[in-house]
Coordinates of C-alpha atoms in Angstrom, one line a residue:
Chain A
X1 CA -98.5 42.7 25.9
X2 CA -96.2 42.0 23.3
X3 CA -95.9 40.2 19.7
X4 CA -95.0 36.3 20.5
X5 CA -91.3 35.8 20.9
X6 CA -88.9 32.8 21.1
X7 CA -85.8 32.7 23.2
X8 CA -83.0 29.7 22.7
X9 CA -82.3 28.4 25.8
X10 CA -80.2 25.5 26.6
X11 CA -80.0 24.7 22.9
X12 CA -83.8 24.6 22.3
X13 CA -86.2 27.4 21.3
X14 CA -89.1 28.3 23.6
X15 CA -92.1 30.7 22.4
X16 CA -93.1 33.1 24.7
X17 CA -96.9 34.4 24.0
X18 CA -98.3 37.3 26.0
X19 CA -95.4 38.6 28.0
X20 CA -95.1 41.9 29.0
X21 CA -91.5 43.8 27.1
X22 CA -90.5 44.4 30.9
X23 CA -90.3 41.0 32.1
X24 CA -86.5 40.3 33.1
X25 CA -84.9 37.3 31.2
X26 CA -84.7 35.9 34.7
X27 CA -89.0 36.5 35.4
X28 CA -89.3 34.6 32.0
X29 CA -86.7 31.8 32.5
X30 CA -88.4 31.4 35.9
X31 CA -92.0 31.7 35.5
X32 CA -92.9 31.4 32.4
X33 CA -90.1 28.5 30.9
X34 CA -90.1 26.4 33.9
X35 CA -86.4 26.6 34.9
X36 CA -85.9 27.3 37.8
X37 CA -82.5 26.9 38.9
X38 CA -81.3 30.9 38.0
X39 CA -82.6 32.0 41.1
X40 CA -84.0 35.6 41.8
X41 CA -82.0 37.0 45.0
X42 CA -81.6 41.1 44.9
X43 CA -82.8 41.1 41.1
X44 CA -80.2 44.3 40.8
X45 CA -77.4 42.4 39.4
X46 CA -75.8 42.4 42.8
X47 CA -75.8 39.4 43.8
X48 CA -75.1 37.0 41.1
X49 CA -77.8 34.2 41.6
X50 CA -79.2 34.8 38.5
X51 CA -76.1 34.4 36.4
X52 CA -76.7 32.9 33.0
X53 CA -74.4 32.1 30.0
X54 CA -75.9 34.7 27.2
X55 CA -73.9 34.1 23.8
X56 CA -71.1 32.8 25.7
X57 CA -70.6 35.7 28.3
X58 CA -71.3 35.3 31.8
X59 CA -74.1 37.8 33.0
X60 CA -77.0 38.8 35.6
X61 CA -80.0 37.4 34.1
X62 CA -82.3 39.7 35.9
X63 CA -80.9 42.9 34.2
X64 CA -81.6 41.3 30.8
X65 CA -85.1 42.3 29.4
X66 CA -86.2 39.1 28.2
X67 CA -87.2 40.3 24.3
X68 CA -83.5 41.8 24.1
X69 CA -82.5 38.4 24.3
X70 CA -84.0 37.1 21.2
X71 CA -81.4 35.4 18.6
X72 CA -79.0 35.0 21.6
X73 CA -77.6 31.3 22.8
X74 CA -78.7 31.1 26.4
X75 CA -77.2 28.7 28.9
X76 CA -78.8 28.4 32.3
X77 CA -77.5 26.2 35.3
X78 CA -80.2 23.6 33.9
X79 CA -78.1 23.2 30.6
X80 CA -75.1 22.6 31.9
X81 CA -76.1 18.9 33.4
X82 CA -75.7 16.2 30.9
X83 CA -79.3 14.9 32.2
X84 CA -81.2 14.9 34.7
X85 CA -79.7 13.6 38.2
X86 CA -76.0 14.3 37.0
X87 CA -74.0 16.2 38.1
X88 CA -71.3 18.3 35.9
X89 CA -67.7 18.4 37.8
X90 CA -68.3 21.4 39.2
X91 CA -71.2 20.3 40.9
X92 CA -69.7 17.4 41.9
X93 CA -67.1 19.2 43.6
X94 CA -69.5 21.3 45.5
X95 CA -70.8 17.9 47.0
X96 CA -67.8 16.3 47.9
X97 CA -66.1 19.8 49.6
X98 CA -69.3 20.6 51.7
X99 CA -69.9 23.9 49.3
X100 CA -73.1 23.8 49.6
X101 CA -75.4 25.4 52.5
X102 CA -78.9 26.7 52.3
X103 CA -78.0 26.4 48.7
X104 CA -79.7 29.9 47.0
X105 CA -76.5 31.0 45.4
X106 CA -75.0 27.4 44.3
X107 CA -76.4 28.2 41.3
X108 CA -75.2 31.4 40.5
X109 CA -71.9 30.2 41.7
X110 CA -72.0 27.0 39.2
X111 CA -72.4 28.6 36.2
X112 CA -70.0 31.7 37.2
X113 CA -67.4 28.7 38.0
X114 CA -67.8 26.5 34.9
X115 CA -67.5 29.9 32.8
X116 CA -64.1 30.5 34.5
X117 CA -62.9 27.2 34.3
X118 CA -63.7 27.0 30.9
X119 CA -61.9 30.3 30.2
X120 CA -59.1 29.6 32.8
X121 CA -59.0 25.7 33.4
X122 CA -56.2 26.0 36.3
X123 CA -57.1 29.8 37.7
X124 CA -55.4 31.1 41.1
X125 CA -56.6 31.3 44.1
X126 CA -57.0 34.9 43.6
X127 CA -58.6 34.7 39.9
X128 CA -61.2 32.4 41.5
X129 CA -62.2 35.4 43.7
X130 CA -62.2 37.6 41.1
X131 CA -64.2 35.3 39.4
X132 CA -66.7 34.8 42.1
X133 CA -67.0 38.5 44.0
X134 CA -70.2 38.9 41.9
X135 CA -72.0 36.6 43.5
X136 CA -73.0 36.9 47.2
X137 CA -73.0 34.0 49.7
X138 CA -74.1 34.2 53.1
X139 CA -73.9 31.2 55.0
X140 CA -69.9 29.5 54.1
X141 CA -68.1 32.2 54.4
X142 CA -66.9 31.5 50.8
X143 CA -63.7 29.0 52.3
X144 CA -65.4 25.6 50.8
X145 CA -66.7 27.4 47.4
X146 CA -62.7 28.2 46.9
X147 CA -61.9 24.6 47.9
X148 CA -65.1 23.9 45.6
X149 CA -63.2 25.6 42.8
X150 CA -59.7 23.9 42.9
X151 CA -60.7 20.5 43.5
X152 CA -63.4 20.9 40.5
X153 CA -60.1 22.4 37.7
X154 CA -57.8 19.2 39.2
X155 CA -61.1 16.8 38.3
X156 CA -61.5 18.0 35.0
X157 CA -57.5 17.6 33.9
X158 CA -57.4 14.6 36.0
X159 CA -60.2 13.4 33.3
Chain B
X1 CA -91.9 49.2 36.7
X2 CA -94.1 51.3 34.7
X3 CA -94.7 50.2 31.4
X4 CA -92.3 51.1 28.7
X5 CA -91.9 50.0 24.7
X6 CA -88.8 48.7 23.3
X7 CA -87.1 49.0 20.1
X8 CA -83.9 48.2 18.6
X9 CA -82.7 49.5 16.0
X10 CA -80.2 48.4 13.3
X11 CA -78.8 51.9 11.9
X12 CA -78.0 54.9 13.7
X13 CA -80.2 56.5 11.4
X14 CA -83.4 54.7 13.0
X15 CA -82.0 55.3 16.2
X16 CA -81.8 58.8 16.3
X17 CA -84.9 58.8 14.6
X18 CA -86.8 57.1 17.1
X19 CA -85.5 59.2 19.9
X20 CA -86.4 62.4 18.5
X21 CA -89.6 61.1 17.9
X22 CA -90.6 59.8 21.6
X23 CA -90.9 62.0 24.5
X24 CA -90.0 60.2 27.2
X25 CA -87.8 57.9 25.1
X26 CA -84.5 56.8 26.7
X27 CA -81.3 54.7 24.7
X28 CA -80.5 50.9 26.3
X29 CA -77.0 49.9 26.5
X30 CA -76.2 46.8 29.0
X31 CA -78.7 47.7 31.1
X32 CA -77.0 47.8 34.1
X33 CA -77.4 51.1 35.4
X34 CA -80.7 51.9 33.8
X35 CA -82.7 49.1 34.5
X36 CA -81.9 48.9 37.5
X37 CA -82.9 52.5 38.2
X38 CA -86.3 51.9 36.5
X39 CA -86.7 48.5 39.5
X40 CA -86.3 51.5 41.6
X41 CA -88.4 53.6 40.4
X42 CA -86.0 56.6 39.9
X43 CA -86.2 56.2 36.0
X44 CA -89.3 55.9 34.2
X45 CA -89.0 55.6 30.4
X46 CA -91.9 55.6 27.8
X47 CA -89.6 53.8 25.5
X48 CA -86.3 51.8 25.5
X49 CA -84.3 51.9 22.2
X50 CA -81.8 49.3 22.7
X51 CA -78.4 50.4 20.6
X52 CA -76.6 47.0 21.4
X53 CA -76.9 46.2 17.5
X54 CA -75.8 49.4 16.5
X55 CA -72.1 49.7 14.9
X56 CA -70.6 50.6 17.3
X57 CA -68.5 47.1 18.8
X58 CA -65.5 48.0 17.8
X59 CA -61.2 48.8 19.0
X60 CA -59.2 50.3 16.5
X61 CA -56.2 52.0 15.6
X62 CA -56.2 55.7 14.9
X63 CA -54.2 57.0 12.3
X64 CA -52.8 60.0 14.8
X65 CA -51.6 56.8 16.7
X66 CA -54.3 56.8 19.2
X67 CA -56.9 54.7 19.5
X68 CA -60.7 54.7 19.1
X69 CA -63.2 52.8 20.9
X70 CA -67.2 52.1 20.1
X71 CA -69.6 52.9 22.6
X72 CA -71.0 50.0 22.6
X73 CA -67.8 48.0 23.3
X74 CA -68.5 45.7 26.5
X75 CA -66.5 46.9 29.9
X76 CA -64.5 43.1 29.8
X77 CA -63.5 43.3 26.0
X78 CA -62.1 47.1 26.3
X79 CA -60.2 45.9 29.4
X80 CA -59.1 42.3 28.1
X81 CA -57.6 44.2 24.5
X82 CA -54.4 44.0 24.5
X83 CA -53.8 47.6 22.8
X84 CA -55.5 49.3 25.7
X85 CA -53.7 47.5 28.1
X86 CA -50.3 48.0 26.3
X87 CA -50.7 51.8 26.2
X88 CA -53.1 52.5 28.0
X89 CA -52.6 50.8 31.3
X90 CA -54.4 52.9 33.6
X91 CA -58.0 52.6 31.5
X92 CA -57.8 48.7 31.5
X93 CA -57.5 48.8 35.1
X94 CA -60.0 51.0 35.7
X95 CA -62.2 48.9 33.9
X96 CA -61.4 46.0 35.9
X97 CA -61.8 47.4 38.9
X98 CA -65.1 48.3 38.6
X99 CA -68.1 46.4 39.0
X100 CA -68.2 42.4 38.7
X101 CA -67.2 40.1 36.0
X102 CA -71.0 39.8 34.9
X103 CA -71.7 43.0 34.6
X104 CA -68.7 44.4 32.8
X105 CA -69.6 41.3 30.4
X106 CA -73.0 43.7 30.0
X107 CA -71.9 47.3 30.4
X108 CA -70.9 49.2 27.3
X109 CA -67.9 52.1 27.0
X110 CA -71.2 54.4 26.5
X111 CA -73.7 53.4 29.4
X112 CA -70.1 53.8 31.7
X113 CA -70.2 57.3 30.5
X114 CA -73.4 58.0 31.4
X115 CA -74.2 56.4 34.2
X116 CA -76.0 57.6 37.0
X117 CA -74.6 58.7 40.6
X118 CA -75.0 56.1 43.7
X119 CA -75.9 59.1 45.7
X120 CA -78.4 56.8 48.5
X121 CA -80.5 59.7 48.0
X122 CA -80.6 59.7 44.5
X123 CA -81.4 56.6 44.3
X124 CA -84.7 56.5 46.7
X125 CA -87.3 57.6 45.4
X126 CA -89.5 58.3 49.2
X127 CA -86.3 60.9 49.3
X128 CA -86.2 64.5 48.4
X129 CA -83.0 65.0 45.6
X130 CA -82.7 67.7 43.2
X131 CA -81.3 65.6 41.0
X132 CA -84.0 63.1 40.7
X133 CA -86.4 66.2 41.5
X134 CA -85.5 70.0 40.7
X135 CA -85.8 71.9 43.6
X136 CA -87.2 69.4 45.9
X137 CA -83.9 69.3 48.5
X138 CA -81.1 67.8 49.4
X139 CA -80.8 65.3 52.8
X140 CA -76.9 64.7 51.8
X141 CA -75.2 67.5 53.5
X142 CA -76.4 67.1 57.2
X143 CA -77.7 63.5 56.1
X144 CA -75.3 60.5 54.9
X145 CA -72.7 61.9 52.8
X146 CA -70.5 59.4 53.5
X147 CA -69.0 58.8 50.6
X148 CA -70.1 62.1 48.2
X149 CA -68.0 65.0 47.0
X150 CA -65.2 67.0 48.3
X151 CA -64.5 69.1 45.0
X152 CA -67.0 70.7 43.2
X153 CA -70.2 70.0 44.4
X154 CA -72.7 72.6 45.1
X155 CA -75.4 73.8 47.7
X156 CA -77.8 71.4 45.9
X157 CA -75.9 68.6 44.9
X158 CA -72.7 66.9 46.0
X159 CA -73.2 63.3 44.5
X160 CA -70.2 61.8 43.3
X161 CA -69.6 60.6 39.8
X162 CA -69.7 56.6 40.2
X163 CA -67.6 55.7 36.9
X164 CA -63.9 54.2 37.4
X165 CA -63.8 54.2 33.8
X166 CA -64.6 57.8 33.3
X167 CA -61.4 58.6 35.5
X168 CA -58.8 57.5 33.4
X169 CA -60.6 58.6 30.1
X170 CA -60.1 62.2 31.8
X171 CA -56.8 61.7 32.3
X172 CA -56.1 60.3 29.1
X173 CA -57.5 63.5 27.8
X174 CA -60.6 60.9 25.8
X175 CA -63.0 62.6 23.2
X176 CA -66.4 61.3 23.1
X177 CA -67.6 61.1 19.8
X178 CA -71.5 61.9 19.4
X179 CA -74.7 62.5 16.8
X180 CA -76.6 64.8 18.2
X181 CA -80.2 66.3 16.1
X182 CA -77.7 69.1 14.7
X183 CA -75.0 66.6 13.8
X184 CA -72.4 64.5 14.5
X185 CA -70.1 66.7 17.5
X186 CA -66.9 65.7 19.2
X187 CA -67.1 66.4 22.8
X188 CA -63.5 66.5 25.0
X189 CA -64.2 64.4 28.1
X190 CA -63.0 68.0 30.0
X191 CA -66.7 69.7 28.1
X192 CA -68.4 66.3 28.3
X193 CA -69.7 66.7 32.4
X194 CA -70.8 69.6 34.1
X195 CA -70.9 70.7 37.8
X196 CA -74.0 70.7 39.3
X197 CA -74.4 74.2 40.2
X198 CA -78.0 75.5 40.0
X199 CA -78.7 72.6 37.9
X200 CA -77.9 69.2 39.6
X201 CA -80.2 67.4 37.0
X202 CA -78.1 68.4 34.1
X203 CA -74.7 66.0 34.4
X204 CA -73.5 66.1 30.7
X205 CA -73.6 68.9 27.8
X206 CA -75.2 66.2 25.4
X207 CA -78.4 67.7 23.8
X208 CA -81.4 65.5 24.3
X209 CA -81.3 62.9 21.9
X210 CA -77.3 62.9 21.6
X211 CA -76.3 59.4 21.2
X212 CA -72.6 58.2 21.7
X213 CA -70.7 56.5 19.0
X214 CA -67.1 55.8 20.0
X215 CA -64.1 57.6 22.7
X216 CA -61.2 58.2 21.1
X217 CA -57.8 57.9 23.0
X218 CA -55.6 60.5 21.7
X219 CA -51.7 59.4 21.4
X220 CA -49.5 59.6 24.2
X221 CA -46.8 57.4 24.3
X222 CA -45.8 57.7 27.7
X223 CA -49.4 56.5 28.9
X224 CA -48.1 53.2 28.5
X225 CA -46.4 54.5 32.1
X226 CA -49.7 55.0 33.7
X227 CA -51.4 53.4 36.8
X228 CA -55.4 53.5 38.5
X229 CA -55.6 52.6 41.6
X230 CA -58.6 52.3 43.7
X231 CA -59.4 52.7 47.6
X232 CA -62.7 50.7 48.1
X233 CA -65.1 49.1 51.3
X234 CA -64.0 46.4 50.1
X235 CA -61.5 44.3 48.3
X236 CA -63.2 44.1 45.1
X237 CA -67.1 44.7 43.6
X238 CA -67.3 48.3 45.7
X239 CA -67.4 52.0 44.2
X240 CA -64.9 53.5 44.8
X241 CA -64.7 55.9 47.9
X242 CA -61.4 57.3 46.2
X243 CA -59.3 56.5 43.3
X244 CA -56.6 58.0 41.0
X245 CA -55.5 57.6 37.3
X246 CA -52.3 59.1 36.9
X247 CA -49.6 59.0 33.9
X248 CA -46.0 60.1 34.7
X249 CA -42.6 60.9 31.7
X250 CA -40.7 60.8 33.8
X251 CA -36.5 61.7 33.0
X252 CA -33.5 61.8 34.9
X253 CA -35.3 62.3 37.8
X254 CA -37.5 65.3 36.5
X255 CA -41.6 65.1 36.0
X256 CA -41.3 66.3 32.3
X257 CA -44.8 65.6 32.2
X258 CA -47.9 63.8 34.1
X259 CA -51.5 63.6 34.2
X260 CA -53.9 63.1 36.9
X261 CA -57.7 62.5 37.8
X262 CA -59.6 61.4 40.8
X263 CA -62.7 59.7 41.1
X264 CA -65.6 59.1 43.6
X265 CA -64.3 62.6 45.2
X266 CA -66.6 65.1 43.1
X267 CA -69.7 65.5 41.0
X268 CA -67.3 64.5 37.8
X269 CA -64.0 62.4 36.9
X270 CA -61.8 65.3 38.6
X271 CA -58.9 66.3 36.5
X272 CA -56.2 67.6 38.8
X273 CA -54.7 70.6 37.0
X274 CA -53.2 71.9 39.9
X275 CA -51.3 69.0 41.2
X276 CA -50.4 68.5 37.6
X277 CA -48.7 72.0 36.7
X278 CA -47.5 71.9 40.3
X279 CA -45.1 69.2 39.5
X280 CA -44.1 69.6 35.5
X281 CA -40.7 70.4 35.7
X282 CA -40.0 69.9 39.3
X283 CA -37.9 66.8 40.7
X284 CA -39.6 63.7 40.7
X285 CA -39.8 63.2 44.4
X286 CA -42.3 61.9 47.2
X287 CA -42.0 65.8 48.8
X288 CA -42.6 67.4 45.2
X289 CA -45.6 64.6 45.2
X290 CA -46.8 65.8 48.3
X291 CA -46.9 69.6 48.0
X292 CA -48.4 68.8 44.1
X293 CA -51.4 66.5 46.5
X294 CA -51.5 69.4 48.6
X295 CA -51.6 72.1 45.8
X296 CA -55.0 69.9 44.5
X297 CA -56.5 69.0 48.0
X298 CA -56.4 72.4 49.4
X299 CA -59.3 73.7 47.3
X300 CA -61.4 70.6 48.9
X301 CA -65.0 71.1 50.7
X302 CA -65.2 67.9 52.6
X303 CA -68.0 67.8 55.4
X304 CA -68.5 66.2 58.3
X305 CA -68.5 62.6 57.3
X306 CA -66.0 62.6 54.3
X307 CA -62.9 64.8 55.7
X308 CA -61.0 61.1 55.3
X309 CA -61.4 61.4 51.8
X310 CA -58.6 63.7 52.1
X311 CA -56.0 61.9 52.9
X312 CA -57.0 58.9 51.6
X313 CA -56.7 60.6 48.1
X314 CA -53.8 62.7 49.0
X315 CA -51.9 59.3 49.6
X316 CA -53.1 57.9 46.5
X317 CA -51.6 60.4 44.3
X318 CA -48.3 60.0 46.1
X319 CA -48.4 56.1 46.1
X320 CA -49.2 55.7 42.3
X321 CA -46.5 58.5 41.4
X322 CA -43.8 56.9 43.7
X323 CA -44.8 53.6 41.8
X324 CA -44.6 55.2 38.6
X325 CA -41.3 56.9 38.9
X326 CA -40.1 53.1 40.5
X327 CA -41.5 51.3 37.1
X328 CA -40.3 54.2 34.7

């Protein structure tokens, strides 16, 4: 067990009380914060479904030990909805393209997707799959996630 | 996971402090290497002193005209600066070509550097390895060796040095800057790993407790003429299973001078002094590429499942020096 922390996450400070140091940001996110939406697939950083927004840098949430990220801005796939029941453009885009199958890695694929976009608002073809070969899908074959992509950068400078 | 403490320290000072004072205790950088190993069981720290809020974030200019990097830079931010891509082409590639955009957001210059091999032997702990356990075997050389050494491995050991970084640091001739419990030591990249020989376990020359600080890039303006390219399962998030940094000064069709280093084809980043003084001097042609391949590749050991290695990383030398006589 460890001394009480707090962790900011999607602008709002949690306290966590008897944790273990070892617990992954993603185990503490999950199970202990109620958010749910950074998923725990390999939990190696191989896969990507746990990708979080940690002080403005995309990472794998599950090779982050949760007390390491005290004092940092944490974004997870639940803070980037305006509320609850709407969708961001991104989101919206894997709706109307069919990018969505059994739907483990939509997550993942969200946030890795609104960080590009907000680095690189009309990226390639290519620097989408750049962007994306850190996290796995294994049911579209990845064709609809790149259609996904595009038609979520032409929303947002259509807005 | 077993149970470990964590720390993290503000000043090196504390640091090294800490470090000496723990058995058992082990420095956390981005975490993506060690934590990982410690899901798997393969390491098993008492303590974690986390040095992500050390000093050491930092690019800047040397006044030899090279340039010096902190160990804790992040992989993205030393490949994204535009001084490292500018003249030193081949590192900023590297860096991009390893791993995926979430971890190099995480990894730091000094976790790279000391990462751990992706030996599948290595890295299962039911498995005999004598890196993971002196003297307790090694399955690799009649087992799956796939994608392990073909230069200087030994009878124990033939993992493979996983860093695409680490490459074109070795051929930039890099110096890794460290504080060690006798002092602050600067380490050529060339001293930094050691072979495995009789002692697999030991892959650096760091004393315990050594913490890195920065890697300096010494001057050489005709890095800015340098290329890494990697050969990979697949197109990108792989290791490599061959790759090649090479810088080339190239003049009136003469190699005045070139560097070279191969990856994921021995136990460390392999500097290719033979290929190298085989070609200073001589025309700067695909044949005098060639025979300088040949003059590197002929010492190799390859076994039964990585004799492709071979030509995959005597082509890659060619390629990148035809490329780099083309952009010259």
């Amino acid at each position: 067990m460890t001394d009480p922390y707090s962790l900011t996450v999607n602008g709002t400070d949690h306290q966590v009380v008897d944790a273990w140091l070892g617990e992954s940001l993603l185990y503490v996110l999950r199970e202990r914060l109620g958010l749910p939406g950074s998923k725990a697939g390999c939990e190696q950083g191989e896969c990507g479904s746990c990708s979080v927004i940690v002080d403005g840098s995309l990472e794998c949430a599950c090779l982050i030990l949760a007390a390491a990220a005290v004092g940092c801005d944490i974004t997870t796939v639940e803070g980037l909805q305006p509320g609850r029941g709407d969708f961001t453009t991104v989101q919206e885009a894997f709706i109307a393209e069919g990018a969505v199958q059994c739907g483990f890695c939509t997550p993942g694929l969200v946030v890795a997707l609104t960080d590009l976009l907000a680095r690189v608002p009309h990226p390639s073809d290519l620097e989408v799959r750049e962007a994306i070969s850190g996290n796995l899908c294994r049911c579209t074959g990845y064709g609809r996630i790149l259609a996904a992509a595009q038609a979520a950068a032409k929303a947002a400078s259509d807005e | 996971m077993k149970e470990f403490g964590y720390e993290r320290p503000a000043h090196p000072t504390d640091a090294l402090a800490m470090i000496a004072g723990v058995a058992g205790a082990r420095f956390l950088g981005g975490g993506t290497n060690l934590v990982d190993l410690m899901k798997l069981g393969v390491e098993t720290p008492a303590v974690l002193i986390d040095v992500t809020a050390l000093p050491y974030d930092f690019v800047t200019d040397d006044a030899d005209g090279g340039l010096r990097v902190g160990s804790g830079t992040r992989n993205s931010d030393l490949a994204a600066h535009l001084a490292v891509r500018r003249r030193y082409p081949a590192l900023a590639q590297a860096v991009l070509a390893g791993a995926s955009g979430q971890l190099r957001n995480m990894a730091t210059v000094g976790g790279n550097l000391l990462q751990r091999t992706r030996c599948p032997y290595f890295q299962d702990v039911t498995k005999p390895c004598n890196k993971r356990v002196p003297d307790s075997g090694c399955p690799a050389r009649d087992g799956e060796h796939h994608n392990l050494a073909i230069l200087g491995g030994s009878d124990l050991c033939i993992a493979t040095n996983p860093s695409d970084m680490a490459v074109a640091l070795a051929a930039f001739d890099a110096v890794v800057f460290v504080e060690e419990p006798a002092g602050p030591r600067a380490v050529p990249i060339a001293d930094f790993y050691r072979l495995p020989a009789d002692e697999p376990q030991r892959e650096t020359t760091l004393e315990p407790g050594a913490l890195i600080t920065a890697v300096a890039l010494p001057a050489l303006p005709w890095a800015a003429n340098s290329r890494y390219r990697k050969a990979r399962e697949r197109a990108s998030y792989s290791f490599a299973i061959g790759s090649v940094a090479v810088a080339l000064d190239v003049a009136d069709g003469m190699v005045r001078d070139v560097r070279i280093a191969l990856g994921a084809v021995a136990p460390i980043p392999w500097r290719a002094y033979r290929a190298e003084q085989s070609l200073r001097g001589q025309p700067a042609t695909e044949v005098a590429f060639r025979e300088a391949a040949d003059a590197e590749l002929e010492w190799a050991q390859p076994l039964r499942d990585n004799r492709y290695k071979v030509p995959l990383v005597r082509n890659l030398m060619v390629r990148t020096l035809i490329e780099l006589v083309q952009a010259s």
